[in-house]
């Protein structure tokens, strides 16, 4: 399955580098813990880093009801551009021009609307907590009515989506290949460290703290 390209998901410079494969886009969204939400507030562009979770063909964004993004969305939603990037490596070239990075990136355009249905909101927050580890929502206290009132959830349909990736060695100019400079790749990975229990914790450390599951 593929997304249909739109004016907002088509590159002016290198349109051939964009992908519209749903499976690839969803894997990237599911692997990432944080997204960046771009929107306009009072005529000024803003970017909000926040937690997210994908449920089917909808991306749920979490935030305080007092945040600018949520306040802007109260009356019928807010136009947003959501970005997720997973950095996979540094690419060293013999020239300044061809230094780059290896990465996987998803860009989503659309109108994010506040979730009004309490069951949908609860389910979205439950699944958001479970991105920290399968079953984490059962292993922590549920929100109080006051906490729920202070927490907003925006629903963004995944319809205008594009993927861009780069993998592999530097793209060297043929004239530079024999230059006496080091070139190549340095892979970057996210390493899950040993869990550090908070003071006063008396239960065993859950297995899902060792990796995202």
PDB file of C-alpha atoms in Angstrom:
ATOM      1  CA  UNK A   1       0.000   0.000   0.000  1.00  0.00           C
ATOM      2  CA  UNK A   2       1.202   3.498  -0.846  1.00  0.00           C
ATOM      3  CA  UNK A   3       0.211   7.046   0.005  1.00  0.00           C
ATOM      4  CA  UNK A   4      -0.921   9.274  -2.849  1.00  0.00           C
ATOM      5  CA  UNK A   5       1.592  12.113  -3.402  1.00  0.00           C
ATOM      6  CA  UNK A   6       0.280  15.671  -2.975  1.00  0.00           C
ATOM      7  CA  UNK A   7       1.775  19.109  -3.539  1.00  0.00           C
ATOM      8  CA  UNK A   8       2.819  19.151   0.116  1.00  0.00           C
ATOM      9  CA  UNK A   9       4.497  15.740   0.012  1.00  0.00           C
ATOM     10  CA  UNK A  10       6.406  16.226  -3.241  1.00  0.00           C
ATOM     11  CA  UNK A  11       9.972  17.539  -3.242  1.00  0.00           C
ATOM     12  CA  UNK A  12      10.797  20.405  -5.595  1.00  0.00           C
ATOM     13  CA  UNK A  13      14.478  19.448  -5.781  1.00  0.00           C
ATOM     14  CA  UNK A  14      14.688  15.650  -5.851  1.00  0.00           C
ATOM     15  CA  UNK A  15      11.168  14.167  -6.061  1.00  0.00           C
ATOM     16  CA  UNK A  16      12.612  10.775  -6.977  1.00  0.00           C
ATOM     17  CA  UNK A  17      14.178  10.409  -3.519  1.00  0.00           C
ATOM     18  CA  UNK A  18      10.807  10.395  -1.765  1.00  0.00           C
ATOM     19  CA  UNK A  19       8.986   7.181  -0.907  1.00  0.00           C
ATOM     20  CA  UNK A  20       5.282   6.714  -0.228  1.00  0.00           C
ATOM     21  CA  UNK A  21       5.280   3.166   1.080  1.00  0.00           C
ATOM     22  CA  UNK A  22       2.932   2.829   4.074  1.00  0.00           C
ATOM     23  CA  UNK A  23       4.780  -0.080   5.678  1.00  0.00           C
ATOM     24  CA  UNK A  24       8.082   1.809   5.690  1.00  0.00           C
ATOM     25  CA  UNK A  25       6.469   4.985   7.038  1.00  0.00           C
ATOM     26  CA  UNK A  26       4.642   3.143   9.801  1.00  0.00           C
ATOM     27  CA  UNK A  27       7.758   1.245  10.902  1.00  0.00           C
ATOM     28  CA  UNK A  28       9.639   4.532  11.278  1.00  0.00           C
ATOM     29  CA  UNK A  29       6.786   6.183  13.188  1.00  0.00           C
ATOM     30  CA  UNK A  30       6.478   3.165  15.482  1.00  0.00           C
ATOM     31  CA  UNK A  31      10.210   2.993  16.184  1.00  0.00           C
ATOM     32  CA  UNK A  32      10.540   6.652  17.160  1.00  0.00           C
ATOM     33  CA  UNK A  33       9.763   7.858  20.681  1.00  0.00           C
ATOM     34  CA  UNK A  34       9.528  11.577  19.850  1.00  0.00           C
ATOM     35  CA  UNK A  35       8.108  13.587  16.978  1.00  0.00           C
ATOM     36  CA  UNK A  36       8.266  17.308  16.191  1.00  0.00           C
ATOM     37  CA  UNK A  37       5.022  19.126  15.456  1.00  0.00           C
ATOM     38  CA  UNK A  38       5.202  22.304  13.387  1.00  0.00           C
ATOM     39  CA  UNK A  39       2.288  24.761  13.381  1.00  0.00           C
ATOM     40  CA  UNK A  40       1.493  28.474  13.192  1.00  0.00           C
ATOM     41  CA  UNK A  41       0.411  30.370  16.326  1.00  0.00           C
ATOM     42  CA  UNK A  42      -0.381  34.081  16.165  1.00  0.00           C
ATOM     43  CA  UNK A  43       1.341  34.287  12.809  1.00  0.00           C
ATOM     44  CA  UNK A  44       4.572  32.810  14.159  1.00  0.00           C
ATOM     45  CA  UNK A  45       5.949  29.361  13.210  1.00  0.00           C
ATOM     46  CA  UNK A  46       6.506  27.060  16.167  1.00  0.00           C
ATOM     47  CA  UNK A  47       7.803  23.526  16.684  1.00  0.00           C
ATOM     48  CA  UNK A  48       6.759  21.296  19.577  1.00  0.00           C
ATOM     49  CA  UNK A  49       8.616  18.084  20.465  1.00  0.00           C
ATOM     50  CA  UNK A  50       6.156  15.595  21.886  1.00  0.00           C
ATOM     51  CA  UNK A  51       5.313  11.936  22.339  1.00  0.00           C
ATOM     52  CA  UNK A  52       3.174  10.170  19.752  1.00  0.00           C
ATOM     53  CA  UNK A  53       1.608   6.847  18.977  1.00  0.00           C
ATOM     54  CA  UNK A  54       0.220   5.426  15.753  1.00  0.00           C
ATOM     55  CA  UNK A  55      -3.037   3.503  15.897  1.00  0.00           C
ATOM     56  CA  UNK A  56      -3.915   2.177  12.472  1.00  0.00           C
ATOM     57  CA  UNK A  57      -4.032   5.095  10.053  1.00  0.00           C
ATOM     58  CA  UNK A  58      -4.158   7.773  12.767  1.00  0.00           C
ATOM     59  CA  UNK A  59      -1.262   9.459  14.557  1.00  0.00           C
ATOM     60  CA  UNK A  60      -2.094  10.595  18.089  1.00  0.00           C
ATOM     61  CA  UNK A  61      -0.172  13.527  19.558  1.00  0.00           C
ATOM     62  CA  UNK A  62      -0.052  14.155  23.287  1.00  0.00           C
ATOM     63  CA  UNK A  63       0.322  17.451  25.098  1.00  0.00           C
ATOM     64  CA  UNK A  64      -0.880  19.809  27.798  1.00  0.00           C
ATOM     65  CA  UNK A  65      -4.280  21.388  27.224  1.00  0.00           C
ATOM     66  CA  UNK A  66      -2.579  24.698  28.045  1.00  0.00           C
ATOM     67  CA  UNK A  67       0.010  24.405  25.260  1.00  0.00           C
ATOM     68  CA  UNK A  68      -0.230  26.664  22.212  1.00  0.00           C
ATOM     69  CA  UNK A  69      -0.745  23.715  19.883  1.00  0.00           C
ATOM     70  CA  UNK A  70      -3.697  22.376  21.875  1.00  0.00           C
ATOM     71  CA  UNK A  71      -5.174  25.837  22.427  1.00  0.00           C
ATOM     72  CA  UNK A  72      -4.991  26.533  18.689  1.00  0.00           C
ATOM     73  CA  UNK A  73      -6.759  23.253  17.991  1.00  0.00           C
ATOM     74  CA  UNK A  74      -9.786  23.901  20.211  1.00  0.00           C
ATOM     75  CA  UNK A  75     -11.977  25.284  17.432  1.00  0.00           C
ATOM     76  CA  UNK A  76     -11.921  22.681  14.707  1.00  0.00           C
ATOM     77  CA  UNK A  77      -8.287  21.592  14.772  1.00  0.00           C
ATOM     78  CA  UNK A  78      -4.935  22.968  13.702  1.00  0.00           C
ATOM     79  CA  UNK A  79      -2.911  22.524  10.506  1.00  0.00           C
ATOM     80  CA  UNK A  80       0.355  20.787  11.334  1.00  0.00           C
ATOM     81  CA  UNK A  81       3.457  19.284   9.820  1.00  0.00           C
ATOM     82  CA  UNK A  82       4.807  16.390  11.885  1.00  0.00           C
ATOM     83  CA  UNK A  83       8.361  15.117  11.469  1.00  0.00           C
ATOM     84  CA  UNK A  84      10.160  12.034  12.749  1.00  0.00           C
ATOM     85  CA  UNK A  85      13.826  11.307  12.005  1.00  0.00           C
ATOM     86  CA  UNK A  86      15.886   8.283  12.985  1.00  0.00           C
ATOM     87  CA  UNK A  87      19.614   8.957  12.638  1.00  0.00           C
ATOM     88  CA  UNK A  88      21.577   5.911  11.451  1.00  0.00           C
ATOM     89  CA  UNK A  89      25.063   7.231  10.752  1.00  0.00           C
ATOM     90  CA  UNK A  90      27.525   9.956   9.818  1.00  0.00           C
ATOM     91  CA  UNK A  91      28.822  10.024   6.255  1.00  0.00           C
ATOM     92  CA  UNK A  92      32.335  11.429   5.706  1.00  0.00           C
ATOM     93  CA  UNK A  93      33.275  12.571   2.224  1.00  0.00           C
ATOM     94  CA  UNK A  94      36.575  13.666   0.736  1.00  0.00           C
ATOM     95  CA  UNK A  95      34.907  17.015   0.053  1.00  0.00           C
ATOM     96  CA  UNK A  96      32.928  19.334   2.285  1.00  0.00           C
ATOM     97  CA  UNK A  97      30.075  19.288  -0.196  1.00  0.00           C
ATOM     98  CA  UNK A  98      29.282  15.578   0.030  1.00  0.00           C
ATOM     99  CA  UNK A  99      29.363  15.109   3.813  1.00  0.00           C
ATOM    100  CA  UNK A 100      25.978  13.763   4.844  1.00  0.00           C
ATOM    101  CA  UNK A 101      24.083  11.567   7.289  1.00  0.00           C
ATOM    102  CA  UNK A 102      22.292   8.260   6.932  1.00  0.00           C
ATOM    103  CA  UNK A 103      18.751   8.530   8.221  1.00  0.00           C
ATOM    104  CA  UNK A 104      15.104   7.529   7.932  1.00  0.00           C
ATOM    105  CA  UNK A 105      12.565  10.342   7.984  1.00  0.00           C
ATOM    106  CA  UNK A 106       8.770  10.646   7.829  1.00  0.00           C
ATOM    107  CA  UNK A 107       6.872  13.881   7.174  1.00  0.00           C
ATOM    108  CA  UNK A 108       3.119  14.071   7.795  1.00  0.00           C
ATOM    109  CA  UNK A 109       0.892  16.962   6.721  1.00  0.00           C
ATOM    110  CA  UNK A 110      -2.700  17.411   7.785  1.00  0.00           C
ATOM    111  CA  UNK A 111      -5.187  18.864  10.202  1.00  0.00           C
ATOM    112  CA  UNK A 112      -4.928  17.566  13.754  1.00  0.00           C
ATOM    113  CA  UNK A 113      -8.186  17.639  15.672  1.00  0.00           C
ATOM    114  CA  UNK A 114      -8.775  17.312  19.427  1.00  0.00           C
ATOM    115  CA  UNK A 115     -10.028  13.918  20.510  1.00  0.00           C
ATOM    116  CA  UNK A 116     -13.405  14.539  22.160  1.00  0.00           C
ATOM    117  CA  UNK A 117     -14.546  10.961  22.663  1.00  0.00           C
ATOM    118  CA  UNK A 118     -13.418   9.905  26.124  1.00  0.00           C
ATOM    119  CA  UNK A 119     -12.976   6.249  25.180  1.00  0.00           C
ATOM    120  CA  UNK A 120     -10.825   7.126  22.175  1.00  0.00           C
ATOM    121  CA  UNK A 121      -8.761   9.517  24.286  1.00  0.00           C
ATOM    122  CA  UNK A 122      -8.270   6.894  27.007  1.00  0.00           C
ATOM    123  CA  UNK A 123      -7.255   4.268  24.463  1.00  0.00           C
ATOM    124  CA  UNK A 124      -4.789   6.644  22.780  1.00  0.00           C
ATOM    125  CA  UNK A 125      -3.147   7.514  26.099  1.00  0.00           C
ATOM    126  CA  UNK A 126      -3.047   3.833  27.095  1.00  0.00           C
ATOM    127  CA  UNK A 127      -1.277   2.910  23.862  1.00  0.00           C
ATOM    128  CA  UNK A 128       1.041   5.906  24.208  1.00  0.00           C
ATOM    129  CA  UNK A 129       2.207   4.646  27.604  1.00  0.00           C
ATOM    130  CA  UNK A 130       2.651   1.184  26.094  1.00  0.00           C
ATOM    131  CA  UNK A 131       5.203   2.595  23.620  1.00  0.00           C
ATOM    132  CA  UNK A 132       7.558   2.557  26.626  1.00  0.00           C
ATOM    133  CA  UNK A 133       7.090  -1.215  26.771  1.00  0.00           C
ATOM    134  CA  UNK A 134       4.246  -3.616  26.083  1.00  0.00           C
ATOM    135  CA  UNK A 135       2.050  -3.739  29.177  1.00  0.00           C
ATOM    136  CA  UNK A 136       3.452  -0.587  30.789  1.00  0.00           C
ATOM    137  CA  UNK A 137      -0.044   0.917  31.082  1.00  0.00           C
ATOM    138  CA  UNK A 138      -1.002  -1.984  33.363  1.00  0.00           C
ATOM    139  CA  UNK A 139       2.172  -1.522  35.397  1.00  0.00           C
ATOM    140  CA  UNK A 140       1.491   2.116  36.312  1.00  0.00           C
ATOM    141  CA  UNK A 141      -1.298   4.170  37.870  1.00  0.00           C
ATOM    142  CA  UNK A 142      -4.141   5.279  35.637  1.00  0.00           C
ATOM    143  CA  UNK A 143      -4.719   9.039  35.301  1.00  0.00           C
ATOM    144  CA  UNK A 144      -7.073  10.853  37.634  1.00  0.00           C
ATOM    145  CA  UNK A 145      -9.936  12.975  36.330  1.00  0.00           C
ATOM    146  CA  UNK A 146      -7.836  16.085  36.979  1.00  0.00           C
ATOM    147  CA  UNK A 147      -4.873  14.667  35.063  1.00  0.00           C
ATOM    148  CA  UNK A 148      -7.112  13.705  32.157  1.00  0.00           C
ATOM    149  CA  UNK A 149      -8.519  17.228  32.053  1.00  0.00           C
ATOM    150  CA  UNK A 150      -4.988  18.632  31.886  1.00  0.00           C
ATOM    151  CA  UNK A 151      -3.973  16.294  29.071  1.00  0.00           C
ATOM    152  CA  UNK A 152      -4.946  16.834  25.469  1.00  0.00           C
ATOM    153  CA  UNK A 153      -4.765  14.403  22.552  1.00  0.00           C
ATOM    154  CA  UNK A 154      -4.791  15.405  18.902  1.00  0.00           C
ATOM    155  CA  UNK A 155      -5.718  12.957  16.151  1.00  0.00           C
ATOM    156  CA  UNK A 156      -3.939  13.360  12.816  1.00  0.00           C
ATOM    157  CA  UNK A 157      -5.125  11.170   9.900  1.00  0.00           C
ATOM    158  CA  UNK A 158      -2.196   9.597   8.067  1.00  0.00           C
ATOM    159  CA  UNK A 159      -3.125  10.554   4.517  1.00  0.00           C
ATOM    160  CA  UNK A 160      -0.480  13.069   3.379  1.00  0.00           C
ATOM    161  CA  UNK A 161       2.726  11.224   4.200  1.00  0.00           C
ATOM    162  CA  UNK A 162       6.153  10.979   2.619  1.00  0.00           C
ATOM    163  CA  UNK A 163       9.313   9.089   3.510  1.00  0.00           C
ATOM    164  CA  UNK A 164      12.896  10.059   2.781  1.00  0.00           C
ATOM    165  CA  UNK A 165      15.913   7.924   3.595  1.00  0.00           C
ATOM    166  CA  UNK A 166      19.627   7.832   2.950  1.00  0.00           C
ATOM    167  CA  UNK A 167      21.870   4.814   3.438  1.00  0.00           C
ATOM    168  CA  UNK A 168      25.335   3.873   2.260  1.00  0.00           C
ATOM    169  CA  UNK A 169      28.725   5.473   1.546  1.00  0.00           C
ATOM    170  CA  UNK A 170      29.432   9.040   0.424  1.00  0.00           C
ATOM    171  CA  UNK A 171      28.522  10.146  -3.077  1.00  0.00           C
ATOM    172  CA  UNK A 172      31.974  11.218  -4.212  1.00  0.00           C
ATOM    173  CA  UNK A 173      32.817  13.183  -7.332  1.00  0.00           C
ATOM    174  CA  UNK A 174      35.016  10.984  -9.552  1.00  0.00           C
ATOM    175  CA  UNK A 175      37.746  13.619  -9.485  1.00  0.00           C
ATOM    176  CA  UNK A 176      37.934  13.368  -5.675  1.00  0.00           C
ATOM    177  CA  UNK A 177      38.270   9.604  -5.291  1.00  0.00           C
ATOM    178  CA  UNK A 178      42.094   9.640  -5.340  1.00  0.00           C
ATOM    179  CA  UNK A 179      42.427  12.503  -2.851  1.00  0.00           C
ATOM    180  CA  UNK A 180      44.318  11.613   0.338  1.00  0.00           C
ATOM    181  CA  UNK A 181      41.430  12.179   2.742  1.00  0.00           C
ATOM    182  CA  UNK A 182      39.587   9.603   4.816  1.00  0.00           C
ATOM    183  CA  UNK A 183      36.032   8.916   3.710  1.00  0.00           C
ATOM    184  CA  UNK A 184      33.416   6.437   4.829  1.00  0.00           C
ATOM    185  CA  UNK A 185      30.572   5.820   7.235  1.00  0.00           C
ATOM    186  CA  UNK A 186      30.246   5.829  11.017  1.00  0.00           C
ATOM    187  CA  UNK A 187      27.101   3.938  12.070  1.00  0.00           C
ATOM    188  CA  UNK A 188      25.074   5.397  14.936  1.00  0.00           C
ATOM    189  CA  UNK A 189      22.710   3.323  17.064  1.00  0.00           C
ATOM    190  CA  UNK A 190      20.564   3.942  20.117  1.00  0.00           C
ATOM    191  CA  UNK A 191      21.797   1.779  22.973  1.00  0.00           C
ATOM    192  CA  UNK A 192      19.456   0.866  25.820  1.00  0.00           C
ATOM    193  CA  UNK A 193      21.349   1.244  29.090  1.00  0.00           C
ATOM    194  CA  UNK A 194      20.739  -0.555  32.370  1.00  0.00           C
ATOM    195  CA  UNK A 195      17.572   0.610  34.122  1.00  0.00           C
ATOM    196  CA  UNK A 196      18.076   2.739  37.264  1.00  0.00           C
ATOM    197  CA  UNK A 197      15.221   2.220  39.753  1.00  0.00           C
ATOM    198  CA  UNK A 198      13.802   5.313  41.407  1.00  0.00           C
ATOM    199  CA  UNK A 199      14.280   5.709  45.143  1.00  0.00           C
ATOM    200  CA  UNK A 200      11.766   3.659  47.100  1.00  0.00           C
ATOM    201  CA  UNK A 201      10.904   1.208  44.298  1.00  0.00           C
ATOM    202  CA  UNK A 202      10.290  -2.235  45.790  1.00  0.00           C
ATOM    203  CA  UNK A 203       9.195  -4.231  42.723  1.00  0.00           C
ATOM    204  CA  UNK A 204      11.488  -5.969  40.211  1.00  0.00           C
ATOM    205  CA  UNK A 205      12.617  -4.072  37.123  1.00  0.00           C
ATOM    206  CA  UNK A 206      10.336  -5.009  34.190  1.00  0.00           C
ATOM    207  CA  UNK A 207      11.913  -6.843  31.297  1.00  0.00           C
ATOM    208  CA  UNK A 208      10.626  -4.293  28.768  1.00  0.00           C
ATOM    209  CA  UNK A 209      12.999  -1.639  30.144  1.00  0.00           C
ATOM    210  CA  UNK A 210      15.814  -3.411  28.324  1.00  0.00           C
ATOM    211  CA  UNK A 211      14.474  -2.604  24.854  1.00  0.00           C
ATOM    212  CA  UNK A 212      11.459  -1.247  23.071  1.00  0.00           C
ATOM    213  CA  UNK A 213       8.997  -4.097  22.526  1.00  0.00           C
TER     214      UNK A 213
END
